[in-house]
Short mmCIF file of C-alpha atoms in Angstrom, two decimals:
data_model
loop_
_atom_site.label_atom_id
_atom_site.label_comp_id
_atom_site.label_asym_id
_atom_site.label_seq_id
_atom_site.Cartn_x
_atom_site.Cartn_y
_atom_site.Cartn_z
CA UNK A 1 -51.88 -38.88 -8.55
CA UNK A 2 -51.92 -42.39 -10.16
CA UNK A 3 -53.38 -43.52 -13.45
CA UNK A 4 -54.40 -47.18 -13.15
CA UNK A 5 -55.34 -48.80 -16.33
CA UNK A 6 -57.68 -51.67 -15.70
CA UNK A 7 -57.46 -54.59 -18.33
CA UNK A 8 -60.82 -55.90 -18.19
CA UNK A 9 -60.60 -59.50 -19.15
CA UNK A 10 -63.12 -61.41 -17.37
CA UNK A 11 -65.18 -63.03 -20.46
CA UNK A 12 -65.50 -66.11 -21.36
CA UNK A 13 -66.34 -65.99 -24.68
CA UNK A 14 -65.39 -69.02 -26.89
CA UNK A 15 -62.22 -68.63 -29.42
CA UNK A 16 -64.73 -69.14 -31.67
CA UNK A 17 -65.70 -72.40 -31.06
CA UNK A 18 -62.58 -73.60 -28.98
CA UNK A 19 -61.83 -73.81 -25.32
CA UNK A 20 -60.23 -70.24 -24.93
CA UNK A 21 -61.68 -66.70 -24.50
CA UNK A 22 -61.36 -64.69 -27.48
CA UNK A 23 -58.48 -62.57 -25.80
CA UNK A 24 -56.35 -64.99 -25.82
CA UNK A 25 -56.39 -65.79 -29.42
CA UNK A 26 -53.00 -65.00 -31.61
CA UNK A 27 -52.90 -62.82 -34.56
CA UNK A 28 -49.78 -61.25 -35.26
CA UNK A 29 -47.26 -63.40 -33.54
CA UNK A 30 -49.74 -62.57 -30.14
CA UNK A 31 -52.36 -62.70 -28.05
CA UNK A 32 -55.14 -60.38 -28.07
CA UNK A 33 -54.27 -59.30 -24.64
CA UNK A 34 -50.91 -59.56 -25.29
CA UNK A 35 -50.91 -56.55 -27.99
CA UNK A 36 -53.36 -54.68 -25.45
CA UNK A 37 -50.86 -55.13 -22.10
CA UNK A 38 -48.19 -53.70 -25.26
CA UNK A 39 -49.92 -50.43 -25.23
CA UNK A 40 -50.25 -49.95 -21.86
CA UNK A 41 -46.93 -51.41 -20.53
CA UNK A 42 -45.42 -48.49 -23.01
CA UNK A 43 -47.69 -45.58 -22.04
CA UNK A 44 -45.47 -43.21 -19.81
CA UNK A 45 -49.06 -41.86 -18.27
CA UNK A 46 -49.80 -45.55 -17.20
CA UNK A 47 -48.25 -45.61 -13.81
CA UNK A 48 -49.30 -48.98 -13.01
CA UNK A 49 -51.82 -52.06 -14.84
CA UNK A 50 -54.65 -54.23 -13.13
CA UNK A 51 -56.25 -57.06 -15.01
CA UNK A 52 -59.32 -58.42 -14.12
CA UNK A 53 -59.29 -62.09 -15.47
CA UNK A 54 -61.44 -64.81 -15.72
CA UNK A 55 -60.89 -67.27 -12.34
CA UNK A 56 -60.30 -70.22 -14.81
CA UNK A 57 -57.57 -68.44 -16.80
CA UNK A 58 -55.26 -66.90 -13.80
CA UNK A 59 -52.33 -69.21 -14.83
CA UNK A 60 -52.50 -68.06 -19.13
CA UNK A 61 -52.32 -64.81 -17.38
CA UNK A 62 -49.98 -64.73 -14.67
CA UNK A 63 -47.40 -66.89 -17.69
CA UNK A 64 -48.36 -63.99 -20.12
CA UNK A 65 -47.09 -61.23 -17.45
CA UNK A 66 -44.13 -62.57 -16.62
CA UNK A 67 -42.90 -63.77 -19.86
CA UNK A 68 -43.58 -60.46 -21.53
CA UNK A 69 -42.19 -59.03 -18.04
CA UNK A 70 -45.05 -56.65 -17.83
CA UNK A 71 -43.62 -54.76 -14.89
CA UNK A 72 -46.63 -52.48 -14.16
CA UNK A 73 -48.99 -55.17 -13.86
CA UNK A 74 -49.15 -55.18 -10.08
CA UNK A 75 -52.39 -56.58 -9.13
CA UNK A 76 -54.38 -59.98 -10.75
CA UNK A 77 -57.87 -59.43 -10.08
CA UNK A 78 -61.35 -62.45 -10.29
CA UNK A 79 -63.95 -60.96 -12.68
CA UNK A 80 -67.72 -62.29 -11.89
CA UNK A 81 -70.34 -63.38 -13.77
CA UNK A 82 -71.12 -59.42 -15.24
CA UNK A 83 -68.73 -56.78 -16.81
CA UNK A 84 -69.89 -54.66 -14.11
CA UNK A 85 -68.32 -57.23 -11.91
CA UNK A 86 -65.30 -56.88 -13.55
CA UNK A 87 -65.27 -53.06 -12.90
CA UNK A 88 -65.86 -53.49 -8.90
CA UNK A 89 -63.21 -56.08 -8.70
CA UNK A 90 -60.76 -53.07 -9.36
CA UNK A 91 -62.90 -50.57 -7.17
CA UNK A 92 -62.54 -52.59 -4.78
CA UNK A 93 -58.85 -53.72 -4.62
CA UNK A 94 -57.98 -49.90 -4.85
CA UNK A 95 -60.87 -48.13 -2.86
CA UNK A 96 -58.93 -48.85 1.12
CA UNK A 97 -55.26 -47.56 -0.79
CA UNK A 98 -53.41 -44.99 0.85
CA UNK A 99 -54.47 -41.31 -1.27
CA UNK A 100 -57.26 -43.81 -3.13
CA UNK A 101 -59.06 -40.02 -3.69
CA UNK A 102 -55.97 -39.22 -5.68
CA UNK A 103 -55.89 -42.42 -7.94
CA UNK A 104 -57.67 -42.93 -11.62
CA UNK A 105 -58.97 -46.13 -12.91
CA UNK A 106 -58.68 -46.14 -16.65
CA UNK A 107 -60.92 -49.17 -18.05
CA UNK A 108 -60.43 -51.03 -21.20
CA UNK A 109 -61.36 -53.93 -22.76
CA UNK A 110 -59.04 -56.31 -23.55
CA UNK A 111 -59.99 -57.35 -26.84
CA UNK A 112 -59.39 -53.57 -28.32
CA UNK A 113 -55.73 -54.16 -28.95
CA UNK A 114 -55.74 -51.15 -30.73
CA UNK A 115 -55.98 -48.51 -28.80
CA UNK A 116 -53.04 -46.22 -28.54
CA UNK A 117 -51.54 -43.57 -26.76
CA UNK A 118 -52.80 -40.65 -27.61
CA UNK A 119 -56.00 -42.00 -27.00
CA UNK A 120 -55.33 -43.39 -23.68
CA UNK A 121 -53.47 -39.56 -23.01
CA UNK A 122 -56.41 -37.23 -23.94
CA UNK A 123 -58.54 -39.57 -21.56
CA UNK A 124 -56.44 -38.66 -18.30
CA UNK A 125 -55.67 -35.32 -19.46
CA UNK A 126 -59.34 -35.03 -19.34
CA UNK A 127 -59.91 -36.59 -15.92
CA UNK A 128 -58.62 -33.21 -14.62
CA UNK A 129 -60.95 -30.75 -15.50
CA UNK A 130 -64.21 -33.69 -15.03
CA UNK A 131 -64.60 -37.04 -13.03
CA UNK A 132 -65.85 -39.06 -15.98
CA UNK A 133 -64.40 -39.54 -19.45
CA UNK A 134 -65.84 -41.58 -22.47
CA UNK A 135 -64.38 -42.71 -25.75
CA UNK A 136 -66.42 -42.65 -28.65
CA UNK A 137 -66.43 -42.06 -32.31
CA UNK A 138 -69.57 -40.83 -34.78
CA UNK A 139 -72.30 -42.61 -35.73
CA UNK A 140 -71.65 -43.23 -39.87
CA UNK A 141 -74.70 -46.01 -39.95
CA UNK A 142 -78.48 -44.57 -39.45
CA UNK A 143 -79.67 -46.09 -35.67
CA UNK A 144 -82.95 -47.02 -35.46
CA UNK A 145 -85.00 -47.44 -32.96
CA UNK A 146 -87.40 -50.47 -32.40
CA UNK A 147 -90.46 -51.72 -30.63
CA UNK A 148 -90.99 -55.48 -29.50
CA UNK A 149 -92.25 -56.25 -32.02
CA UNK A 150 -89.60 -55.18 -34.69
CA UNK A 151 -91.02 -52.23 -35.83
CA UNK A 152 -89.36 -48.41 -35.95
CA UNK A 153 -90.10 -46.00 -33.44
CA UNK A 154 -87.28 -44.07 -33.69
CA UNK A 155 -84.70 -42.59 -36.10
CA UNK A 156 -82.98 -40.48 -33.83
CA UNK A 157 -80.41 -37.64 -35.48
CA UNK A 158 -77.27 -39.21 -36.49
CA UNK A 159 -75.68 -35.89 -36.01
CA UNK A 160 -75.93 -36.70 -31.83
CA UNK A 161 -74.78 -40.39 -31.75
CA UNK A 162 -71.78 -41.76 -31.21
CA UNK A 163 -70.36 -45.54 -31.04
CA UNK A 164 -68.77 -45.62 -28.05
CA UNK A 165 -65.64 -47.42 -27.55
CA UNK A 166 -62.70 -47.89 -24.25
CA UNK A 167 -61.10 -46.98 -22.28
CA UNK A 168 -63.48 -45.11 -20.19
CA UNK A 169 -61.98 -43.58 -16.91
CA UNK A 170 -62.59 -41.99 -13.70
CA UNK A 171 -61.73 -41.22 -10.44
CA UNK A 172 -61.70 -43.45 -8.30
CA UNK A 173 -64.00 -41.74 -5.80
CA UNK A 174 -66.66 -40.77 -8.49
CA UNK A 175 -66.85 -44.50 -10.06
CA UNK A 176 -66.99 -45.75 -6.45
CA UNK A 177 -69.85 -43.72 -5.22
CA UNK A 178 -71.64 -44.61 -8.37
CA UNK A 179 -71.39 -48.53 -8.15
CA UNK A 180 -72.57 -48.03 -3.88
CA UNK A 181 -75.62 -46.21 -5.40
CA UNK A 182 -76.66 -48.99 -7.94
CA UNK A 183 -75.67 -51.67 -6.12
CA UNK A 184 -78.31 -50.16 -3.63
CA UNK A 185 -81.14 -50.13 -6.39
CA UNK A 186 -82.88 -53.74 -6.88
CA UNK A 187 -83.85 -53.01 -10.17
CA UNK A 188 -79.82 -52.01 -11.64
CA UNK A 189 -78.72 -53.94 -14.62
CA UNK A 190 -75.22 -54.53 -15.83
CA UNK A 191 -74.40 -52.10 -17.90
CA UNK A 192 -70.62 -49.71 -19.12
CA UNK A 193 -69.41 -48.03 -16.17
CA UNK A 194 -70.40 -44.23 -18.05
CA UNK A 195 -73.92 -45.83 -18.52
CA UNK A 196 -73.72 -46.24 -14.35
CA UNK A 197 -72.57 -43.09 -13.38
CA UNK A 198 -75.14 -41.06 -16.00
CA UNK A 199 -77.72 -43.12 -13.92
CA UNK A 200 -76.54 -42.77 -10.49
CA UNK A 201 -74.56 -39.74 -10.76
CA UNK A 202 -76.60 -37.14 -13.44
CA UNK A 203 -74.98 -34.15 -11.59
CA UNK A 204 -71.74 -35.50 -12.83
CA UNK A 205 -70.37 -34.51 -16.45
CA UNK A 206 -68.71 -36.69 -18.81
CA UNK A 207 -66.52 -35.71 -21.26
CA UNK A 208 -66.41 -37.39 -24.49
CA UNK A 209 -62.51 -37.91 -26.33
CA UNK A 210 -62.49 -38.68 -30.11
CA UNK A 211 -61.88 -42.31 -30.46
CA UNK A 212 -60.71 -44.05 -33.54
CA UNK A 213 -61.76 -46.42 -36.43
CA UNK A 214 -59.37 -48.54 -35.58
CA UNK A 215 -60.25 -48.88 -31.96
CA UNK A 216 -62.18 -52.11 -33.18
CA UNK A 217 -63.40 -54.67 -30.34
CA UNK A 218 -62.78 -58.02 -31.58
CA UNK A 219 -65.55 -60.37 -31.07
CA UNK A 220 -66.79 -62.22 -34.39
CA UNK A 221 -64.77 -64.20 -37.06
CA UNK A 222 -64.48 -61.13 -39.36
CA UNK A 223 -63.36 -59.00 -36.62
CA UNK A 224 -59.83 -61.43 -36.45
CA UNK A 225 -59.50 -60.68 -40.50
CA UNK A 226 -59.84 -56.70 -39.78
CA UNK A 227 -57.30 -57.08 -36.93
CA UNK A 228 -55.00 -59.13 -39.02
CA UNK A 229 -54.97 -56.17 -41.79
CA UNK A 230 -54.69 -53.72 -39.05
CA UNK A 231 -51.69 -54.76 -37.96
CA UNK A 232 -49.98 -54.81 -41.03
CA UNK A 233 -51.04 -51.23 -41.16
CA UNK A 234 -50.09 -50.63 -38.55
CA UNK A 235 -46.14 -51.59 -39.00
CA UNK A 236 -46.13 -48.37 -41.31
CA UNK A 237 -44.61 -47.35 -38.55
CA UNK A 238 -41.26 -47.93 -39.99
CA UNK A 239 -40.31 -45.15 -42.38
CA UNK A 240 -37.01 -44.82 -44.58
CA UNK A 241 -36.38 -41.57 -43.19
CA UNK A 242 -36.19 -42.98 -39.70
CA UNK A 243 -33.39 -45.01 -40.80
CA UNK A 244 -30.59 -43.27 -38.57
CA UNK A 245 -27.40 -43.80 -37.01
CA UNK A 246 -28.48 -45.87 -34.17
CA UNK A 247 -29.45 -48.44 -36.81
CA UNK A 248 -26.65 -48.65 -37.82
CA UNK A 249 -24.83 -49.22 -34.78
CA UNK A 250 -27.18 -51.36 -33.33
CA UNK A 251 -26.35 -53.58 -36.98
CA UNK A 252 -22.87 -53.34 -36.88
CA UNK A 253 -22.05 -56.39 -34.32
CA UNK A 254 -24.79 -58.90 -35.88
CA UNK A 255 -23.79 -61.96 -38.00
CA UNK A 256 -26.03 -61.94 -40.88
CA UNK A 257 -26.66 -64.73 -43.57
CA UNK A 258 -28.85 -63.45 -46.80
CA UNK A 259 -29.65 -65.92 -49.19
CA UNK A 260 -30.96 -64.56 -52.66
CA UNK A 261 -28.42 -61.27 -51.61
CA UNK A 262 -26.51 -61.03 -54.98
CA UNK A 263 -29.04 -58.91 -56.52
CA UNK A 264 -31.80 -57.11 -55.16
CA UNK A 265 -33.36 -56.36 -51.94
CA UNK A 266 -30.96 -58.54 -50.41
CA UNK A 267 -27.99 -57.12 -52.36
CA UNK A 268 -28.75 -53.99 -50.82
CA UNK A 269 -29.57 -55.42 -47.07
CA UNK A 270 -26.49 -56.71 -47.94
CA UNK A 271 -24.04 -53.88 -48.87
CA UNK A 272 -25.74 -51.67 -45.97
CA UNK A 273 -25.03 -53.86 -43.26
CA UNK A 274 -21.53 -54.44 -44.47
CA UNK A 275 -20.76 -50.55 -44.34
CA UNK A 276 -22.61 -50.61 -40.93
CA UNK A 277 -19.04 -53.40 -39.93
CA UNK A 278 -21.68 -56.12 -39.79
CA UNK A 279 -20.49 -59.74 -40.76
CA UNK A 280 -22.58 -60.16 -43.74
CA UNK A 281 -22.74 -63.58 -45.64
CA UNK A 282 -24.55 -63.66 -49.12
CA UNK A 283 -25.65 -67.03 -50.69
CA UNK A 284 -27.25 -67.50 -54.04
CA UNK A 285 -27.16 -69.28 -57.25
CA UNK A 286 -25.06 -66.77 -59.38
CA UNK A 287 -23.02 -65.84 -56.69
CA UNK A 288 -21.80 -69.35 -54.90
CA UNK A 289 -23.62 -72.11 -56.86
CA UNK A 290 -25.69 -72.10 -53.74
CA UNK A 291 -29.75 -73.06 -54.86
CA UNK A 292 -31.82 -72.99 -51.65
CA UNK A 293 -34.29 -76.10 -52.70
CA UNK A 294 -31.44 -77.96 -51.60
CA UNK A 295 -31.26 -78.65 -48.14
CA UNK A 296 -27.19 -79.42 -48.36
CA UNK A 297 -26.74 -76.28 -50.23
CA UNK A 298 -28.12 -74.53 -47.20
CA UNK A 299 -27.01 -77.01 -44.65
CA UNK A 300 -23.53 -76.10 -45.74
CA UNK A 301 -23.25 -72.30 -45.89
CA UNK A 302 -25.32 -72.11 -42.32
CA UNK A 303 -22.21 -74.23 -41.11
CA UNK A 304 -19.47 -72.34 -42.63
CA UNK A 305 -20.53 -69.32 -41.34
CA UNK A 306 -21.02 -70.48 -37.48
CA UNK A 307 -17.50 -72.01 -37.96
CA UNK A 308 -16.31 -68.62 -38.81
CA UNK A 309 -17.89 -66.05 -36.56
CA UNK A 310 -18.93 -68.53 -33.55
CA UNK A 311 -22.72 -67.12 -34.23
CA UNK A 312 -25.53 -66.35 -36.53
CA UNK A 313 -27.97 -63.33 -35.20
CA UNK A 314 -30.13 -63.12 -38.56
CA UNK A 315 -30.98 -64.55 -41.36
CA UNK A 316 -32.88 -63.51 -44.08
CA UNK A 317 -34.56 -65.15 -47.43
CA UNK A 318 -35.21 -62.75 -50.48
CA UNK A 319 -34.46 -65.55 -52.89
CA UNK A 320 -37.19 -66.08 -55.27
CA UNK A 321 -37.98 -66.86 -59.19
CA UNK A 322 -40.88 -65.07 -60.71
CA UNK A 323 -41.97 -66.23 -64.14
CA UNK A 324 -44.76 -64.44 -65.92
CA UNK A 325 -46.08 -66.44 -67.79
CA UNK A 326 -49.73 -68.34 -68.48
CA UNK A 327 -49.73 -71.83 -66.14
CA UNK A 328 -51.21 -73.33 -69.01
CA UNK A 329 -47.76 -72.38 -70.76
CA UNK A 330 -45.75 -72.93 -68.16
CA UNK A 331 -43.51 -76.73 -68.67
CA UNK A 332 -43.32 -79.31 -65.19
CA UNK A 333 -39.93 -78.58 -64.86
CA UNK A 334 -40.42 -75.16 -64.59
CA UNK A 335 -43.57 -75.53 -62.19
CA UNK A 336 -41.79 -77.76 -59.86
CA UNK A 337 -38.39 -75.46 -59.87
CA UNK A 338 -40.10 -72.26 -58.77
CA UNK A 339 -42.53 -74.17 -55.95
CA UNK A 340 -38.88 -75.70 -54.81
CA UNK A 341 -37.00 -72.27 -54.64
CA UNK A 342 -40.04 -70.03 -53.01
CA UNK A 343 -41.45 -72.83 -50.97
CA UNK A 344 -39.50 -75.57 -49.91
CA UNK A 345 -36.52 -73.04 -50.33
CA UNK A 346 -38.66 -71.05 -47.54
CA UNK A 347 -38.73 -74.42 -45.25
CA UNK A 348 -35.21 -75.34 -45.64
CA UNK A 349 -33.91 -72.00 -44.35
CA UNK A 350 -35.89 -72.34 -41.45
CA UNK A 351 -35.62 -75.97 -40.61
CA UNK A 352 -31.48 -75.41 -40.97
CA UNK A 353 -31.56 -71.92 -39.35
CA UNK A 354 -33.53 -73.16 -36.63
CA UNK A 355 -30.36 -73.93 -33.88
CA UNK A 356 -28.51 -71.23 -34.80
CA UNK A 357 -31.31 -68.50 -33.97
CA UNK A 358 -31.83 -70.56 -30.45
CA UNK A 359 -28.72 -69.87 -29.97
CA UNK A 360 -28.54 -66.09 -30.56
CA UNK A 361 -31.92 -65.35 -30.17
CA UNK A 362 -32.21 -64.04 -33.29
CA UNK A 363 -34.84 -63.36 -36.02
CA UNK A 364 -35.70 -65.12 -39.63
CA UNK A 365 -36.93 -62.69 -42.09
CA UNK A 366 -38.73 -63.48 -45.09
CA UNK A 367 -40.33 -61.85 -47.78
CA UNK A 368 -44.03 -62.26 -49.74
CA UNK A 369 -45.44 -60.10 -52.26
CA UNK A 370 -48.55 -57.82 -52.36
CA UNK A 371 -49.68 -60.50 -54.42
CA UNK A 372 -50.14 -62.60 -51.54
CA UNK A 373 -53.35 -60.94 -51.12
CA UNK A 374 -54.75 -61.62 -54.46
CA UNK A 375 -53.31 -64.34 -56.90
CA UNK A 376 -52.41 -62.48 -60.38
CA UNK A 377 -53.02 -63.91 -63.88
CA UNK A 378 -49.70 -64.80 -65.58
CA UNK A 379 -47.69 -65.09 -62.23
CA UNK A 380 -50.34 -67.77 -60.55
CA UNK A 381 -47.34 -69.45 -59.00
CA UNK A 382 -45.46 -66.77 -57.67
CA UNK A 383 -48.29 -65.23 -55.84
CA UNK A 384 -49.48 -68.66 -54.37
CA UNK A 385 -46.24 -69.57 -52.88
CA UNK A 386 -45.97 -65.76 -51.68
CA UNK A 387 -49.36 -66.70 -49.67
CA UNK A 388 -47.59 -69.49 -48.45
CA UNK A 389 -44.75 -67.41 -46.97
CA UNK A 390 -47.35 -65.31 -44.92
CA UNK A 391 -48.91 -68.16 -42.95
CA UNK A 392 -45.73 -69.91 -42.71
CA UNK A 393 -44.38 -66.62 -41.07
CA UNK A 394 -47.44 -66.51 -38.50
CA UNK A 395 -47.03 -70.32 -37.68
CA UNK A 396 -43.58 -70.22 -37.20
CA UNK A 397 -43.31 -67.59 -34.87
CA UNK A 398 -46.24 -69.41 -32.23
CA UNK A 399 -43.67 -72.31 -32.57
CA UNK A 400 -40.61 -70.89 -31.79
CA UNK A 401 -41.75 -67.41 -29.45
CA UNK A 402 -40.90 -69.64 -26.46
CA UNK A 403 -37.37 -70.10 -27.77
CA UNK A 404 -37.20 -66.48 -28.26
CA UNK A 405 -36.76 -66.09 -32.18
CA UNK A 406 -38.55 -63.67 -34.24
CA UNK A 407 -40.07 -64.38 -37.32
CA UNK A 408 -41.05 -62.13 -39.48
CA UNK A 409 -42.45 -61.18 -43.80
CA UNK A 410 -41.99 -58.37 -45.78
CA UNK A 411 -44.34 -57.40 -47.84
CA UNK A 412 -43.36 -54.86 -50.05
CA UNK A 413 -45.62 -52.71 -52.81
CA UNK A 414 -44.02 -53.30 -56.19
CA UNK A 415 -40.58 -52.47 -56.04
CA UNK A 416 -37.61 -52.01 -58.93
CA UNK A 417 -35.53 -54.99 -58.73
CA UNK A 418 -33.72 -57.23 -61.63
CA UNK A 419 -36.24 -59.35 -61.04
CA UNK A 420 -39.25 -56.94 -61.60
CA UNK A 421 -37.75 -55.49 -64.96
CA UNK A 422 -36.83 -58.56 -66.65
CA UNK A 423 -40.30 -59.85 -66.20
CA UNK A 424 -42.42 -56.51 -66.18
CA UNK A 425 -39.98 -54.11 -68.56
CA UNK A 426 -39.42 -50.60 -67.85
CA UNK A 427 -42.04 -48.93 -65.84
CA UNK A 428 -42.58 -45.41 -64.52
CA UNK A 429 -39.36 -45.00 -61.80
CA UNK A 430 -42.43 -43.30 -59.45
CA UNK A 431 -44.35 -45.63 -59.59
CA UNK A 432 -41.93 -48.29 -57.59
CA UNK A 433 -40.47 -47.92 -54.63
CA UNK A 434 -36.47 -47.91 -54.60
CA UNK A 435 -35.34 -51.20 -53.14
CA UNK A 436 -32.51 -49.76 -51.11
CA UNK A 437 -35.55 -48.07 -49.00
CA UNK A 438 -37.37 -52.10 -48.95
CA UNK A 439 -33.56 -52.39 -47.22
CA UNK A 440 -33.55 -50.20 -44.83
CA UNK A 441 -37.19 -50.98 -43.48
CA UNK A 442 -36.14 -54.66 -43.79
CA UNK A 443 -33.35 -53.79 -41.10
CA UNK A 444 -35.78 -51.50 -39.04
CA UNK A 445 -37.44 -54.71 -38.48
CA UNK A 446 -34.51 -57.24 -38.15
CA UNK A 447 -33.94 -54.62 -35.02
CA UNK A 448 -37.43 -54.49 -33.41
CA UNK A 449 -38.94 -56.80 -31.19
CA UNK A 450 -41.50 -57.80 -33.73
CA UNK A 451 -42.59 -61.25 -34.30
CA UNK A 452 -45.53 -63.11 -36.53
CA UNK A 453 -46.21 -60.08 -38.32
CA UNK A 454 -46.11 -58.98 -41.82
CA UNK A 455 -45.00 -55.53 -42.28
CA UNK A 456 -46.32 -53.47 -45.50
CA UNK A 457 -44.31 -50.99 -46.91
CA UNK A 458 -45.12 -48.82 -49.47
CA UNK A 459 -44.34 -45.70 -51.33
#
């Protein structure tokens, strides 16, 4: 038995009014398809991966395969004009295989990046007890139905619809005989490959698995703003008590540079990678006279640290000045210092950092603020240039994925740190979360193979 998951990405949608289909837009340090080809690549049920691509875009896809070294993709496959096109492309190239009554064909769009595996699981499960399985999740909108004219017919019950989603998979036979029975019937119209075999098939059940929400198909401007959130969500993933041993050795050979680390988040990055035998560097203003608007300041320690160890693996900015305070209160000098140490202290790092994570490979990880989302009276500065951080986060990494650094932001919920208290007093210890746990997640990442993405951590 093989489960084939078909990547159908034959569409040549705009990228919203540039030359590229919409799958092969970045958001989160990747392509559309790339964070698709993720899911499947990592399913253990997925024993192998088609793709059915536009003809114009074989070359995007054939570089996107082999520098992610997708190693299940085994076949490229032309889409047509029609989805359903798409769909006999891959009957097709697997219908004349050796055991073809024993293989699956598990169809998904390309542009529903997140899917995941339990999803994806309960579908083939399902495929042996029925021929045909469905995705879908309930209706929470009231569906009407319509004449010609724009007037209601119809409000069917609620309680029997259901939005349905992908992947949707069969056996190979059953999808087969359906398509050689429409394709037979001058009046078929395109339509999803369930839709064909309810037509052509009725005899035939299919089963229906619980989708989710999240399972979003990105096609409109808004949808790229949901998937952006999404992903941030979805780098919960990382949890404190996760943080084991293996971290920890994984940490222990790395050559690590923090700047901001004498207090902090990045004292306590600091002290845990130090205990883990990492070489650990900390730079900062109290510590070393080192201020990071200053491009010699950071110029310098970068060098003294490759002259020591030979390398630098990762390094990581937490240094930043919050003032709370009124901008109409706030003096020039002040203004220009704290856009100078979060901003151009931001660009410094990286421009300086930049050869030294060529070298290693390594990853630049920087920090922003829940803020980001939503500037806050009395801190108007602060949250601006912690907006900043974000998008220069998600540019970076597109410039410098081909040189194989990550780049990655923290966001953190409000977390006790010097910095918090002296500006924001004493508050409720429950209601922060401890910074040694921002640490530990902050390392959790350092050791992934994230990159462009801004992972949210909260209590």
């Amino acid at each position: 038995m093989r489960n084939i998951g078909v990547i159908l990405a034959g569409g040549n949608g705009s990228r919203f009014g540039g030359n590229l289909p919409k799958q092969f837009i970045k958001v989160a340090g990747k392509t559309i398809i790339e964070h698709t080809l993720d899911v499947f690549q990592k399913c253990e049920s997925i024993d192998e991966v088609a793709i059915v691509i536009n003809p114009n875009f074989t070359n995007e896809i054939e570089t996107i395969v082999n520098n992610n070294q997708y190693n299940k993709v085994k076949k490229i496959l032309l889409g047509g004009k029609e989805r359903s096109d798409s769909s006999l492309a891959a009957i097709n190239a697997y219908q004349d295989e050796e055991n073809a009554d024993q293989i699956k064909l598990i169809f998904h769009d390309a542009v529903r990046p997140f899917v995941n595996r339990t999803i994806i699981n309960e579908v083939i499960n399902s495929l042996s007890t029925c021929n045909a399985v469905d995705v879908a999740v309930k209706a929470t909108d009231t569906i009407i139905e319509v004449s010609d004219q724009d007037q209601i017919v119809n409000v069917p019950n609620r309680d029997h619809l259901r939005q349905g989603q992908t992947p949707q998979a069969f056996r190979l036979k059953t999808i087969k005989k359906a398509y050689k029975k429409a394709l037979a019937d001058p009046l078929f119209k395109a339509t999803d490959d369930c839709g064909v075999v309810l037509k052509y098939l009725p005899e035939e059940t299919i089963t229906v698995v619980e989708g989710s929400a999240e399972n979003i198909k990105i096609t409109y401007d808004l949808d790229m703003f949901i998937a952006d959130k999404l992903f941030q969500l979805k780098n919960q993933e990382f949890k404190t008590s996760d943080f084991e041993s293996k971290n920890i050795n994984q940490i222990k050979n790395k050559c690590i540079v923090i700047f901001g680390g004498s207090y902090g988040i990045g004292k306590d990055i600091y002290n845990i990678c130090k205990n883990a035998g990492a070489s650990v560097f900390s730079f900062s203003r109290s510590e070393n006279n080192v201020n990071v608007k200053n491009v010699e300041d950071v110029r310098k320690s970068l060098e003294e640290v490759h002259q020591k160890t030979g390398k630098i693996d990762y390094i990581i900015n937490t240094a930043a000045i919050l003032n709370k305070e009124a901008l109409i209160n706030v003096d020039q000098e002040t203004v220009e210092e704290i856009i100078a140490v979060n901003y151009l202290g931001m660009i410094n790092i990286a421009k300086e950092g930049f050869e030294y994570l060529k070298e290693t490979q390594g990853h630049l990880l920087l920090f922003t603020s829940s803020s980001y989302t939503r500037g806050r009276a009395s801190y108007s500065l602060y949250s601006s240039t912690k907006a900043a951080a974000v998008n220069f986060t998600q540019a970076i990494s597109e410039e410098w994925k081909n040189f194989g650094i990550r780049v990655n932001c923290i966001n953190p919920e409000r977390t006790r740190t010097p910095m918090r208290v002296k500006n924001f007093g004493n508050e409720p210890v429950d209601s922060l979360l401890k910074s040694e746990d921002v640490a530990k997640i902050s390392i959790q990442t350092l050791l992934s193979d994230l990159t462009g993405q801004v992972v949210y951590i909260k209590r």
